[in-house]
PDB file of C-alpha atoms and ligand atoms in Angstrom:
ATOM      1  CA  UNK A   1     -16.379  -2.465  15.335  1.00 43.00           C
ATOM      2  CA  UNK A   2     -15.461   0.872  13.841  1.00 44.00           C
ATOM      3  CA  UNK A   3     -11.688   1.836  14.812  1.00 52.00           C
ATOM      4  CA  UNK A   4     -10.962   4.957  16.807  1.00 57.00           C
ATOM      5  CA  UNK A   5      -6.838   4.335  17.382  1.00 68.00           C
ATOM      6  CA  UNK A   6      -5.571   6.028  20.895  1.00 71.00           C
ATOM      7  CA  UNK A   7      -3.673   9.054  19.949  1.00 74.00           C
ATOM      8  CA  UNK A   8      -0.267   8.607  20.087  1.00 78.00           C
ATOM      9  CA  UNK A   9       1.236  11.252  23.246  1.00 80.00           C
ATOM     10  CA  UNK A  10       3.886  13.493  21.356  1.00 80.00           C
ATOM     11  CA  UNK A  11       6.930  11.094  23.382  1.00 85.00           C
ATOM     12  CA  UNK A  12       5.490   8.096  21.644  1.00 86.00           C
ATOM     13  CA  UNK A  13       5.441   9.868  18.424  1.00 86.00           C
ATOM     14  CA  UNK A  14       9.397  10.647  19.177  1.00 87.00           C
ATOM     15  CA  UNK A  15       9.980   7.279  19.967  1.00 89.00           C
ATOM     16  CA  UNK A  16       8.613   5.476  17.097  1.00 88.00           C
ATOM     17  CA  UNK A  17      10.326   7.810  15.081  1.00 89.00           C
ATOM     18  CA  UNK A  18      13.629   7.321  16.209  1.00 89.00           C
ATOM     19  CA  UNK A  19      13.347   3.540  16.547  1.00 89.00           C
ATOM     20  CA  UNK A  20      12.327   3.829  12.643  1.00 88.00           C
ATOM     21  CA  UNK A  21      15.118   5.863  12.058  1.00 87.00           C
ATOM     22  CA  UNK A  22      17.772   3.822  12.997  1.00 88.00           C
ATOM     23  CA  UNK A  23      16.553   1.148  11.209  1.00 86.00           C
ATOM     24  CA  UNK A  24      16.152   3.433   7.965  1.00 87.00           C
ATOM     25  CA  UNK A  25      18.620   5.723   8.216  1.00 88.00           C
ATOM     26  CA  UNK A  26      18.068   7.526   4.403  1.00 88.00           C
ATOM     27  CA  UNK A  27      14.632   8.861   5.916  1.00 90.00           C
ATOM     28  CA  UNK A  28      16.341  10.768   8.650  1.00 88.00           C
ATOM     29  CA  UNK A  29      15.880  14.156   7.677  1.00 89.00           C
ATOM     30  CA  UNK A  30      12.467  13.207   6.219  1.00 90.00           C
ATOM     31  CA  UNK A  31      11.493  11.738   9.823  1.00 92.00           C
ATOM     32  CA  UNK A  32      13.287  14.532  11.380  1.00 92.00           C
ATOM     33  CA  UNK A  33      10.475  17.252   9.525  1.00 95.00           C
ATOM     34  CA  UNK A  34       7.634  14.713   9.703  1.00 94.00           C
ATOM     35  CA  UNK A  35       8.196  13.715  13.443  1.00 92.00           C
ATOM     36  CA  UNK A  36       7.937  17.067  14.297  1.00 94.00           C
ATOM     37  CA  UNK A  37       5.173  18.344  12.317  1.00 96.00           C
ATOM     38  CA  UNK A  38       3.126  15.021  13.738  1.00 93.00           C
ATOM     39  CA  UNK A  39       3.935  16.241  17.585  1.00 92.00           C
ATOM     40  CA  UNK A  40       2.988  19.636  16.740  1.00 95.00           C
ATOM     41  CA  UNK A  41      -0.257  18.035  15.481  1.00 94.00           C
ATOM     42  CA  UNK A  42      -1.251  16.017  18.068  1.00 91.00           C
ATOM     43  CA  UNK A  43      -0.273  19.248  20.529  1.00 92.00           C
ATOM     44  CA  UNK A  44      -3.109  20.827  18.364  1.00 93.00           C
ATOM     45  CA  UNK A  45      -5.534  18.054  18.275  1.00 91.00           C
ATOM     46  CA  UNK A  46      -5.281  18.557  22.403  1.00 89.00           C
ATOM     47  CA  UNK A  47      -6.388  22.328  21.931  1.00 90.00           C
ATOM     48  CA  UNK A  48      -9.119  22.073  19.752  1.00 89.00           C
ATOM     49  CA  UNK A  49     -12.518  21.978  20.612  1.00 89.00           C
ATOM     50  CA  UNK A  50     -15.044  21.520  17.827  1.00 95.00           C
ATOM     51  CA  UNK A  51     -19.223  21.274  18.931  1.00 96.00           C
ATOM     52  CA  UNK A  52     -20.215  17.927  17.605  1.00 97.00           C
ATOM     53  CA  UNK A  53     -21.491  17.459  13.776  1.00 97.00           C
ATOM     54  CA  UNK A  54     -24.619  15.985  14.267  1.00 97.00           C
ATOM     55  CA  UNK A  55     -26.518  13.904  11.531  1.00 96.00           C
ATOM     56  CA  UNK A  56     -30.612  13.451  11.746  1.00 96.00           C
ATOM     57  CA  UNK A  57     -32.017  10.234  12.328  1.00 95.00           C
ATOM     58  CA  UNK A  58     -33.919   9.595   9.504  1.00 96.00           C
ATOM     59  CA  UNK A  59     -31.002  10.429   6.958  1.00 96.00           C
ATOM     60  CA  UNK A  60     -28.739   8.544   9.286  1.00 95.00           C
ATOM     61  CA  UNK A  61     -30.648   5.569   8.488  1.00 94.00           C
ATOM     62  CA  UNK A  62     -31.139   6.130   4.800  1.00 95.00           C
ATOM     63  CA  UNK A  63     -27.276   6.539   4.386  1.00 94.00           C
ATOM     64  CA  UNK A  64     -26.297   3.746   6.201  1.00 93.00           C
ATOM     65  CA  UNK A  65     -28.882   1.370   4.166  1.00 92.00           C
ATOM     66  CA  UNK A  66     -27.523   2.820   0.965  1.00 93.00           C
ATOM     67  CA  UNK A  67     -24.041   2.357   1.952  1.00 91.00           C
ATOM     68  CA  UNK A  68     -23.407   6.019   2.010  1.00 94.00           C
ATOM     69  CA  UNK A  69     -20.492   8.190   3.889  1.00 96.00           C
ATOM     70  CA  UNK A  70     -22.019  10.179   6.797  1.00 97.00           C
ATOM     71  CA  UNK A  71     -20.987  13.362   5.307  1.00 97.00           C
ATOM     72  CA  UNK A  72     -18.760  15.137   2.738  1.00 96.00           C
ATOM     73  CA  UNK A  73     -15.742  16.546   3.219  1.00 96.00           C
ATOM     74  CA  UNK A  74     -17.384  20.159   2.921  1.00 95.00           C
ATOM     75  CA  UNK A  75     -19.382  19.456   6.307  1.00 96.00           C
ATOM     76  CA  UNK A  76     -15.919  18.990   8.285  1.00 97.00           C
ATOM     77  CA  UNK A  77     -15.871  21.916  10.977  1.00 96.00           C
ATOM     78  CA  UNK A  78     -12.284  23.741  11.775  1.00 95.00           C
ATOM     79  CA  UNK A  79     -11.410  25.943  14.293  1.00 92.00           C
ATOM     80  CA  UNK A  80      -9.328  28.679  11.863  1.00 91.00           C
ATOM     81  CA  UNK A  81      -8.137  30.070  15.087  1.00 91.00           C
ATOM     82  CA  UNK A  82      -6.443  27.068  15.829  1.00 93.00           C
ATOM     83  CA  UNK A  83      -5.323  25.598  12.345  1.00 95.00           C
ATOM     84  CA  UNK A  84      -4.274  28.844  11.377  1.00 95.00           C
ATOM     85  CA  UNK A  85      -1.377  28.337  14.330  1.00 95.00           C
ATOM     86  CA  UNK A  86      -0.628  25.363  13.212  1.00 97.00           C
ATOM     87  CA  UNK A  87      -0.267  26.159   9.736  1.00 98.00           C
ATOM     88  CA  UNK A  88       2.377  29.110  10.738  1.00 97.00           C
ATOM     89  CA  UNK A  89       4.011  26.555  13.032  1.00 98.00           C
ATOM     90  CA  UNK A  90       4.624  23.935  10.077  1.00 98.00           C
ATOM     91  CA  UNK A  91       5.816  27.014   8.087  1.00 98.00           C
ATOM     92  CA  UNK A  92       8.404  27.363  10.678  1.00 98.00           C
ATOM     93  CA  UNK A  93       9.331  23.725  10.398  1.00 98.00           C
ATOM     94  CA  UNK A  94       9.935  23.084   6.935  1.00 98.00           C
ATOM     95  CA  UNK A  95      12.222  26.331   6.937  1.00 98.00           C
ATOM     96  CA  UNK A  96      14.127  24.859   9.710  1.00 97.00           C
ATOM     97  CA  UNK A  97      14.111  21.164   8.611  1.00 96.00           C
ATOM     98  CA  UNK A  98      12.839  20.378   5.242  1.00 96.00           C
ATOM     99  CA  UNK A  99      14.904  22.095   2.258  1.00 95.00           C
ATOM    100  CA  UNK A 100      12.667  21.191  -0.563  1.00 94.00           C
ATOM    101  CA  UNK A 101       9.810  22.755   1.525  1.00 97.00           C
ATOM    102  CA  UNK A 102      11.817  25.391   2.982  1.00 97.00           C
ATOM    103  CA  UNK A 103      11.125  28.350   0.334  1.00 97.00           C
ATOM    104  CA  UNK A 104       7.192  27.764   0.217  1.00 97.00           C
ATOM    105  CA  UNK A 105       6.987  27.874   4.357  1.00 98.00           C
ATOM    106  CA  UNK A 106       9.450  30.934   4.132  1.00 98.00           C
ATOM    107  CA  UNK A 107       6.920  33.074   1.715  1.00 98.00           C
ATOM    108  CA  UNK A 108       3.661  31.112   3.328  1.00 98.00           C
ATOM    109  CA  UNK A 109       4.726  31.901   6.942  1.00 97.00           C
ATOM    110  CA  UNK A 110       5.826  35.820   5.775  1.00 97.00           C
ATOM    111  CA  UNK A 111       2.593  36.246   4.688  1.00 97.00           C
ATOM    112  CA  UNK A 112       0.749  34.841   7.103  1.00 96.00           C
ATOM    113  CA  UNK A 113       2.389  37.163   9.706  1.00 96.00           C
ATOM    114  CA  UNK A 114       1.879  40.110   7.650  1.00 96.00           C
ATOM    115  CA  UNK A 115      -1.853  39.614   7.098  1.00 94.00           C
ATOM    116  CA  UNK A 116      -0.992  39.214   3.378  1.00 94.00           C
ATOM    117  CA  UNK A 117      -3.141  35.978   3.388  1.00 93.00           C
ATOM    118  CA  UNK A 118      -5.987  34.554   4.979  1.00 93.00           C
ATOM    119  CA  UNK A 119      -5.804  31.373   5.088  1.00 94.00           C
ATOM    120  CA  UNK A 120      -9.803  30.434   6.076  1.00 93.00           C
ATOM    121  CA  UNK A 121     -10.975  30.785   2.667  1.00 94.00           C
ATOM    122  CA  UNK A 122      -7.906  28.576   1.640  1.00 95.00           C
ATOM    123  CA  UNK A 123      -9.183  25.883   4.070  1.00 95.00           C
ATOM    124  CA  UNK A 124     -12.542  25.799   3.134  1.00 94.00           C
ATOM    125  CA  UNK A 125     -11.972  25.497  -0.496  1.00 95.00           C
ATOM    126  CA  UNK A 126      -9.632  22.631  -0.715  1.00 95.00           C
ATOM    127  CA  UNK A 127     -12.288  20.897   2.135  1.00 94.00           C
ATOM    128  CA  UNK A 128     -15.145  21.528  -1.121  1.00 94.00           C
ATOM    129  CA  UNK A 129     -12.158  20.447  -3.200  1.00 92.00           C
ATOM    130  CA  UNK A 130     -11.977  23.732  -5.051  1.00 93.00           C
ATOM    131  CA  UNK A 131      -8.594  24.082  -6.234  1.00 90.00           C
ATOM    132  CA  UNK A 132      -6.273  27.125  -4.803  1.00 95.00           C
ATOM    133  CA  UNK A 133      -4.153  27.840  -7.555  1.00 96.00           C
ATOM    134  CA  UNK A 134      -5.301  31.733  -7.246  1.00 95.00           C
ATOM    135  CA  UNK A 135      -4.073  31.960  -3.369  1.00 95.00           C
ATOM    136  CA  UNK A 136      -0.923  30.147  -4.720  1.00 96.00           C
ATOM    137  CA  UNK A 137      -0.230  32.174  -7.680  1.00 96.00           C
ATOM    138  CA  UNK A 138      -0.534  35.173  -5.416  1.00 95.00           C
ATOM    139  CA  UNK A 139       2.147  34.530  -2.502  1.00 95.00           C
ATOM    140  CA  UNK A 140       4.350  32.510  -5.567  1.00 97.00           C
ATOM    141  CA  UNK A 141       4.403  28.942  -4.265  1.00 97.00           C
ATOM    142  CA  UNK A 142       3.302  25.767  -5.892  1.00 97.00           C
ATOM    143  CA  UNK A 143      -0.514  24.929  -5.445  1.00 96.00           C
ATOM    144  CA  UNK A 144       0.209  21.359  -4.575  1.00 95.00           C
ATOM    145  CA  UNK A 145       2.594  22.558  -1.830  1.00 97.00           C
ATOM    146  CA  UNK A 146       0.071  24.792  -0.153  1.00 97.00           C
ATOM    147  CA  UNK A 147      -2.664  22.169  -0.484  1.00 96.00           C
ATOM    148  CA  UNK A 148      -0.002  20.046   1.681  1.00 96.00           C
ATOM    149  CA  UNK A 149       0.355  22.939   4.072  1.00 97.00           C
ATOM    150  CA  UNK A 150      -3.002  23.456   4.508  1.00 97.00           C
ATOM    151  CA  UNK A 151      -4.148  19.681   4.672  1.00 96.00           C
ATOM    152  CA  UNK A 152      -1.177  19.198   7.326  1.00 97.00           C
ATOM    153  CA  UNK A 153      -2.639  22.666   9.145  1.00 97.00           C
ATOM    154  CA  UNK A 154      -6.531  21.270   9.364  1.00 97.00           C
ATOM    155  CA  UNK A 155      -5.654  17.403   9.742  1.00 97.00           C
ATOM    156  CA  UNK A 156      -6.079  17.328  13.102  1.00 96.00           C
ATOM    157  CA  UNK A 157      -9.134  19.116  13.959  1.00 97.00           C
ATOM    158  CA  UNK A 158     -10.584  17.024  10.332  1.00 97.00           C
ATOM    159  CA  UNK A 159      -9.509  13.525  12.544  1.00 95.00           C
ATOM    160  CA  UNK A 160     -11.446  14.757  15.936  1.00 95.00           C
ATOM    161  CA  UNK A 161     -14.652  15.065  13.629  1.00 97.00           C
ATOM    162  CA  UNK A 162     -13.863  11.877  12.349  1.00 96.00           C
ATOM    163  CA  UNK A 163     -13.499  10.512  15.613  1.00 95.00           C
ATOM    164  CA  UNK A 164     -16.720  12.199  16.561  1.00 96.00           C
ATOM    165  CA  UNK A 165     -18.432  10.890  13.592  1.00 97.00           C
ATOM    166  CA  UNK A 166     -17.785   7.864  14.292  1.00 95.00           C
ATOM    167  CA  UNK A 167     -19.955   7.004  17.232  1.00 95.00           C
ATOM    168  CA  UNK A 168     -22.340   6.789  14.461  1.00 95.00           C
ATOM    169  CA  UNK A 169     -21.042   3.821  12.882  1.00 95.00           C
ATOM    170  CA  UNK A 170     -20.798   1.652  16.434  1.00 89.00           C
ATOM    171  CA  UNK A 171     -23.800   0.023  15.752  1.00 84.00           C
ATOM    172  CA  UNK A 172     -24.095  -0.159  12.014  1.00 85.00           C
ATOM    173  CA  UNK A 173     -22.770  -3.330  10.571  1.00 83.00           C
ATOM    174  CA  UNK A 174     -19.840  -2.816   8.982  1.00 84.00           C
ATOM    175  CA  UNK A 175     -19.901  -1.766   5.057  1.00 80.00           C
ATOM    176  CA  UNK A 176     -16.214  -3.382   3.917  1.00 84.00           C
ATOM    177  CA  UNK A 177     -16.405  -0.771   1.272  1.00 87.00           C
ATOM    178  CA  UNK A 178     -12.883   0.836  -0.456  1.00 91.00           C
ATOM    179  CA  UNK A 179     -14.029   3.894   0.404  1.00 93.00           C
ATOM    180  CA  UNK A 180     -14.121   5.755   3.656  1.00 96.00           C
ATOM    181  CA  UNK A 181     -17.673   5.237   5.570  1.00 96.00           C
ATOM    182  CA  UNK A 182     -17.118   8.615   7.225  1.00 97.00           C
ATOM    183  CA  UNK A 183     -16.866  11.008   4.995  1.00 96.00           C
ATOM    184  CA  UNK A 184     -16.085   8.891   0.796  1.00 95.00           C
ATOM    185  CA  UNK A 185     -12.274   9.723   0.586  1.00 94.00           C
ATOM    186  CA  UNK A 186      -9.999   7.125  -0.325  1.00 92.00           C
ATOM    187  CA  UNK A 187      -7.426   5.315   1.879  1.00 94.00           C
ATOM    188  CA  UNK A 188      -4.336   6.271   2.213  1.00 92.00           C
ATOM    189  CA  UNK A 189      -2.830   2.850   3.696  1.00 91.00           C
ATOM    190  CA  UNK A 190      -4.035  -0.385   4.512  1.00 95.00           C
ATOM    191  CA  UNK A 191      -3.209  -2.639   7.625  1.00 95.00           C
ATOM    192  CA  UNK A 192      -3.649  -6.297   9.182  1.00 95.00           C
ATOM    193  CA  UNK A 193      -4.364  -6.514  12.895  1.00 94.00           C
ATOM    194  CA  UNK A 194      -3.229  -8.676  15.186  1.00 92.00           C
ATOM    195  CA  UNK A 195      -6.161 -11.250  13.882  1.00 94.00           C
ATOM    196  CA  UNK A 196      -5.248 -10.830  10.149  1.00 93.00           C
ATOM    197  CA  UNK A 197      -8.416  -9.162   9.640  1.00 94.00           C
ATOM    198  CA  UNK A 198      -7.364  -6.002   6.896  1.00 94.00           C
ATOM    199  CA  UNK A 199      -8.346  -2.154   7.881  1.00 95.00           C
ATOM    200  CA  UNK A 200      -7.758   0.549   5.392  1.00 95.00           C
ATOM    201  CA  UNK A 201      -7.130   4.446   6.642  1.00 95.00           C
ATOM    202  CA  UNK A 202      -8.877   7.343   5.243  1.00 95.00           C
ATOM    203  CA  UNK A 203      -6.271   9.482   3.037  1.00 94.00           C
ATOM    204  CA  UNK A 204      -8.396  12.395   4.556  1.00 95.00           C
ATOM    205  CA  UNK A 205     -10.026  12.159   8.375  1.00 96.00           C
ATOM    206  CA  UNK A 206      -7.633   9.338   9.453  1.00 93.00           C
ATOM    207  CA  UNK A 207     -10.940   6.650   9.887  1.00 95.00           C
ATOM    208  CA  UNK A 208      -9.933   2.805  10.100  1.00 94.00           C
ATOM    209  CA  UNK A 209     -12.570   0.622   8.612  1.00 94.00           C
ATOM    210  CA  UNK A 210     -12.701  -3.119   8.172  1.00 94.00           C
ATOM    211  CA  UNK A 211     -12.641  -4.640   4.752  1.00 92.00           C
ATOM    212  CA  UNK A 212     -12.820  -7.696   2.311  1.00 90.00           C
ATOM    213  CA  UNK A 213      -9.228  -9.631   2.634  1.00 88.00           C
ATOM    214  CA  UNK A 214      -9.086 -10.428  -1.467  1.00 88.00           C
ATOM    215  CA  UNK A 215      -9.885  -7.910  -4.190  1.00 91.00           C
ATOM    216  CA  UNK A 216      -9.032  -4.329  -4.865  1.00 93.00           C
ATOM    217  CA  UNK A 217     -10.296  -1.530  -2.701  1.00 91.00           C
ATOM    218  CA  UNK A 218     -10.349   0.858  -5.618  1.00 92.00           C
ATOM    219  CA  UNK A 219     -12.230  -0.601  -8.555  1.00 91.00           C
ATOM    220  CA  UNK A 220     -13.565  -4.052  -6.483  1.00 90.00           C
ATOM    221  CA  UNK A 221     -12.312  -6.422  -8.625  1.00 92.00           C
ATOM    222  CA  UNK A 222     -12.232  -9.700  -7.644  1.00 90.00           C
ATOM    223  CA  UNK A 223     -10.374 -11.248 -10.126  1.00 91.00           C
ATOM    224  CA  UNK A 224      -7.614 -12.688  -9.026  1.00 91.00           C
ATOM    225  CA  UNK A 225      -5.596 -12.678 -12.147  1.00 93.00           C
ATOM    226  CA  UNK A 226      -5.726  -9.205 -11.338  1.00 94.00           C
ATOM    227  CA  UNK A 227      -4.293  -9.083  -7.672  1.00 94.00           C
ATOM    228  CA  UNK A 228      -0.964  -8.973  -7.060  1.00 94.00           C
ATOM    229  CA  UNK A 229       1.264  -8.107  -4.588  1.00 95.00           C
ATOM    230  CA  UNK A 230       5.134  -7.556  -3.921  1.00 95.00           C
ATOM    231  CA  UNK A 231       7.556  -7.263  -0.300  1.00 92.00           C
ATOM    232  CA  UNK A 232      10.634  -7.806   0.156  1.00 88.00           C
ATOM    233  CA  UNK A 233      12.725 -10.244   2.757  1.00 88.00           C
ATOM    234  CA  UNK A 234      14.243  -7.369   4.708  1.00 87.00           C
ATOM    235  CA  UNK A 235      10.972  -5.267   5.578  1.00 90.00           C
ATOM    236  CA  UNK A 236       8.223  -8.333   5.915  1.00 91.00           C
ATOM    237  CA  UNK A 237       6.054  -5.799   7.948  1.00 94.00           C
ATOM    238  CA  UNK A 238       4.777  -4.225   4.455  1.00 95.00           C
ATOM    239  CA  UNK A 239       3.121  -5.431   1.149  1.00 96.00           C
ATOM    240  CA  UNK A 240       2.322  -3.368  -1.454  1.00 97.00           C
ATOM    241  CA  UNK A 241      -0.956  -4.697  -3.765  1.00 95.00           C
ATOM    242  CA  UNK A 242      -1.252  -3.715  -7.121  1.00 96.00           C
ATOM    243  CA  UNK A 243      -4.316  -4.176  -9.302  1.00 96.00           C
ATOM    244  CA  UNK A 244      -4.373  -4.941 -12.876  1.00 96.00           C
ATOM    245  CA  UNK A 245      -7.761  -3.497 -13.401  1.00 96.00           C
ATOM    246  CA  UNK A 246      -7.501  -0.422 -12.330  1.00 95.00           C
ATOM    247  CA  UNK A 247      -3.878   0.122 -11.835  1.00 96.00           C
ATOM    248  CA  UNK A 248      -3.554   1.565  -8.485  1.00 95.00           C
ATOM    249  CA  UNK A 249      -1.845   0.254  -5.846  1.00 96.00           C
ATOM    250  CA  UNK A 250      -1.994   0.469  -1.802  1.00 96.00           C
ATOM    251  CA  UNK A 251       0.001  -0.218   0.503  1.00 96.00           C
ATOM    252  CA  UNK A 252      -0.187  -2.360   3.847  1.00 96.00           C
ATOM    253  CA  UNK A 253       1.855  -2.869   7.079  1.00 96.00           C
ATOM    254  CA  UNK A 254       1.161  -6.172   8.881  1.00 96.00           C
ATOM    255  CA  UNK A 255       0.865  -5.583  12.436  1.00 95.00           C
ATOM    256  CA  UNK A 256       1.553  -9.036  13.324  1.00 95.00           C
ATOM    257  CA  UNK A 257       5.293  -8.430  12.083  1.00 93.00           C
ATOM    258  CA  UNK A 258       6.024  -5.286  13.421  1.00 90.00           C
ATOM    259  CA  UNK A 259       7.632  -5.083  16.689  1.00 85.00           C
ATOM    260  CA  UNK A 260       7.301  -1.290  17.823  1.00 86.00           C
ATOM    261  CA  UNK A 261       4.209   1.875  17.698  1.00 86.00           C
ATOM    262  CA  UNK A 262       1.866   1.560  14.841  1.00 89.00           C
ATOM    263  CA  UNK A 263       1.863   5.601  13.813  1.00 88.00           C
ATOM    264  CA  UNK A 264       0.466   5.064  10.282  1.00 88.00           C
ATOM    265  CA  UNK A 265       1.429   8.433   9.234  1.00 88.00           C
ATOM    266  CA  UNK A 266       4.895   7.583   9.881  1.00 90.00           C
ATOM    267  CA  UNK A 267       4.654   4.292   8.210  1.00 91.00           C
ATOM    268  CA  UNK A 268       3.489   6.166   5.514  1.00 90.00           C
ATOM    269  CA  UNK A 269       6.228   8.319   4.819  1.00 90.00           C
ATOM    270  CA  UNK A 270       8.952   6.166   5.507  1.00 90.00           C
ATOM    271  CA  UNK A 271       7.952   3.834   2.927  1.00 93.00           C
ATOM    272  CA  UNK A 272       8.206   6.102   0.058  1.00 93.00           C
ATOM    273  CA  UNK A 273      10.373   3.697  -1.593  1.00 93.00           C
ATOM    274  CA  UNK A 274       7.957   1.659  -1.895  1.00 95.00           C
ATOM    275  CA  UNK A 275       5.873   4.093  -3.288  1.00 95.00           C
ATOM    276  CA  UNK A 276       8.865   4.552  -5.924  1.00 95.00           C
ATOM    277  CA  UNK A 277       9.201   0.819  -6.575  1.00 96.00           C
ATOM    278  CA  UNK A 278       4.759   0.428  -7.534  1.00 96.00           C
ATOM    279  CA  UNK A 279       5.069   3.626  -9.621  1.00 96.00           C
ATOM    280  CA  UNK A 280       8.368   2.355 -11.634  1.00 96.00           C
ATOM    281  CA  UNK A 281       6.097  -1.032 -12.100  1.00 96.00           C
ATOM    282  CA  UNK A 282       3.610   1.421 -13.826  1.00 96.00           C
ATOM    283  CA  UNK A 283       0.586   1.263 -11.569  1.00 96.00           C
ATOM    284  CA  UNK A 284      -0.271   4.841  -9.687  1.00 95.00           C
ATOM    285  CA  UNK A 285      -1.800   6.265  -6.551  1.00 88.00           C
ATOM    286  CA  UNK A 286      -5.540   6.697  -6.346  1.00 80.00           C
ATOM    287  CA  UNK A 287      -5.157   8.595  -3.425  1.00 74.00           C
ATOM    288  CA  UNK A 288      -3.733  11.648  -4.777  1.00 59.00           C
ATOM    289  CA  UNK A 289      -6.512  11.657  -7.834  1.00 49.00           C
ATOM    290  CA  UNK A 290      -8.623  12.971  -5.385  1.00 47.00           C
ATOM    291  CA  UNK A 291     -12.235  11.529  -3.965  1.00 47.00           C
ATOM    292  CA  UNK A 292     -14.183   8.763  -5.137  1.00 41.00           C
TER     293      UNK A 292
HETATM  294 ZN1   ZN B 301     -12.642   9.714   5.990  1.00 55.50          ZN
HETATM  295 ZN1   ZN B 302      -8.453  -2.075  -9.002  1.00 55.50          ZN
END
């Protein structure tokens, strides 16, 4: 079965955060941003309300045959309205809470209020993944830091299409593919459930899909002189695989060790040192080189 995880309420959100936070104390100012940025989120996700993206039959069944995504990222539908509060609102967040962030929300958020930008075209374009160095140029920030604004701003009306979308997939067998069946990004994170069965997330609409146990999600090899994969003693709730093919690596939280709220975008930032540790081992992300 497709996964569509419950929405975590903005108090569970808190909670996991601060339960993480004690236990990793150099991520509390990260977590303190993040944790707020992910309420403010799923107080969006409540407000939005997006018509259904509807796919026709026939090419419904051809795509599923040919092991195709339902739909590029181009055909996800925003509310501007709506993600254009939320973008303002992370502006104010990462000039209260996040100093590395703090001058691009200052000049983002100045000119958002003074009708100096408008940020639809800036949403559209990155979901056609058109770069928006232009836009950037203009109000002075780095590209890659409005691209982050931006993807924060539209991630959660991009998850209730996903979550939409997938009604499609209840009845299709399941693909087991390393890219997402929704709409061909890449994931971000992968996951064992309860059962040991492995689930990767989409980098992009948040969509949990089932997949092979052994091989690389990336490039599919199966060799296993290829496959690796480090943890250490202290945090057995995450692996990190790393794939001498291709040399990307993902990484994984076990569920069946972890003893609080799975919120897999907090998992995801508060294991940045494991990010550090793959990338000083020479092997890189394949997430942030874009779509398949
Ligand atoms: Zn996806
Ligand atoms: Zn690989």
């Amino acid at each position: 079965m497709p996964q569509t995880r419950p929405e975590l309420t903005k108090e569970e959100i808190g909670k996991t955060a601060g339960i993480i936070q004690n236990a990793r104390p150099a991520y509390g100012a990260l977590i303190d941003f993040y944790s707020e940025v992910f309420m403010a989120q799923a107080q969006s996700r409540a407000n939005i309300s997006l018509p259904p993206i509807l796919i026709d039959p026939a090419l419904l069944a051809l795509k599923l045959e040919n092991g195709m995504p339902l739909i590029d990222p181009a055909q996800f539908l925003i509310d501007p309205v709506q993600v254009s509060l939320l973008l303002k609102k992370i502006c104010d967040l990462a000039v209260a809470l996040a100093p590395k962030l703090a001058n691009t929300g200052e000049k983002l958020g100045t000119a958002l209020t003074n009708n100096d930008l408008d940020p639809e075209p800036v949403f559209f374009a990155l979901l056609d993944n058109q770069n928006v160095e232009k836009t950037a140029k203009m109000i002075d920030i780095p590209p890659d830091e409005l691209t982050f604004f931006a993807f924060s701003a539209m991630a959660p009306a991009i998850q209730s299409c996903g979550a939409q979308l997938s009604t499609y997939l209840k009845d299709a067998p399941e693909l087991k593919k390393g890219y997402c069946p929704i709409c061909g990004s890449h994931p971000e994170f992968a996951f064992f459930d309860q059962d040991g069965k492995k689930f990767l997330m989409c980098s992009l609409c948040a969509h949990e899909w089932l997949t092979l146990r052994m091989g690389c999600v990336f490039c599919d090899s199966t060799d296993k002189n290829d496959q690796h994969y480090f943890f250490s003693n202290e945090e057995k709730e995450y692996r990190v695989y790393l794939c001498d093919n291709c040399h990307n690596y993902l990484k994984l939280v076990d569920l069946r060790q972890l003893n609080r709220s799975f919120f897999p975008k907090l998992e995801q930032i508060t294991t940045l040192h494991l990010d550090y540790k793959a990338q000083e081992k020479g092997y890189t992300n394949a997430t942030k080189k874009g779509r398949k």
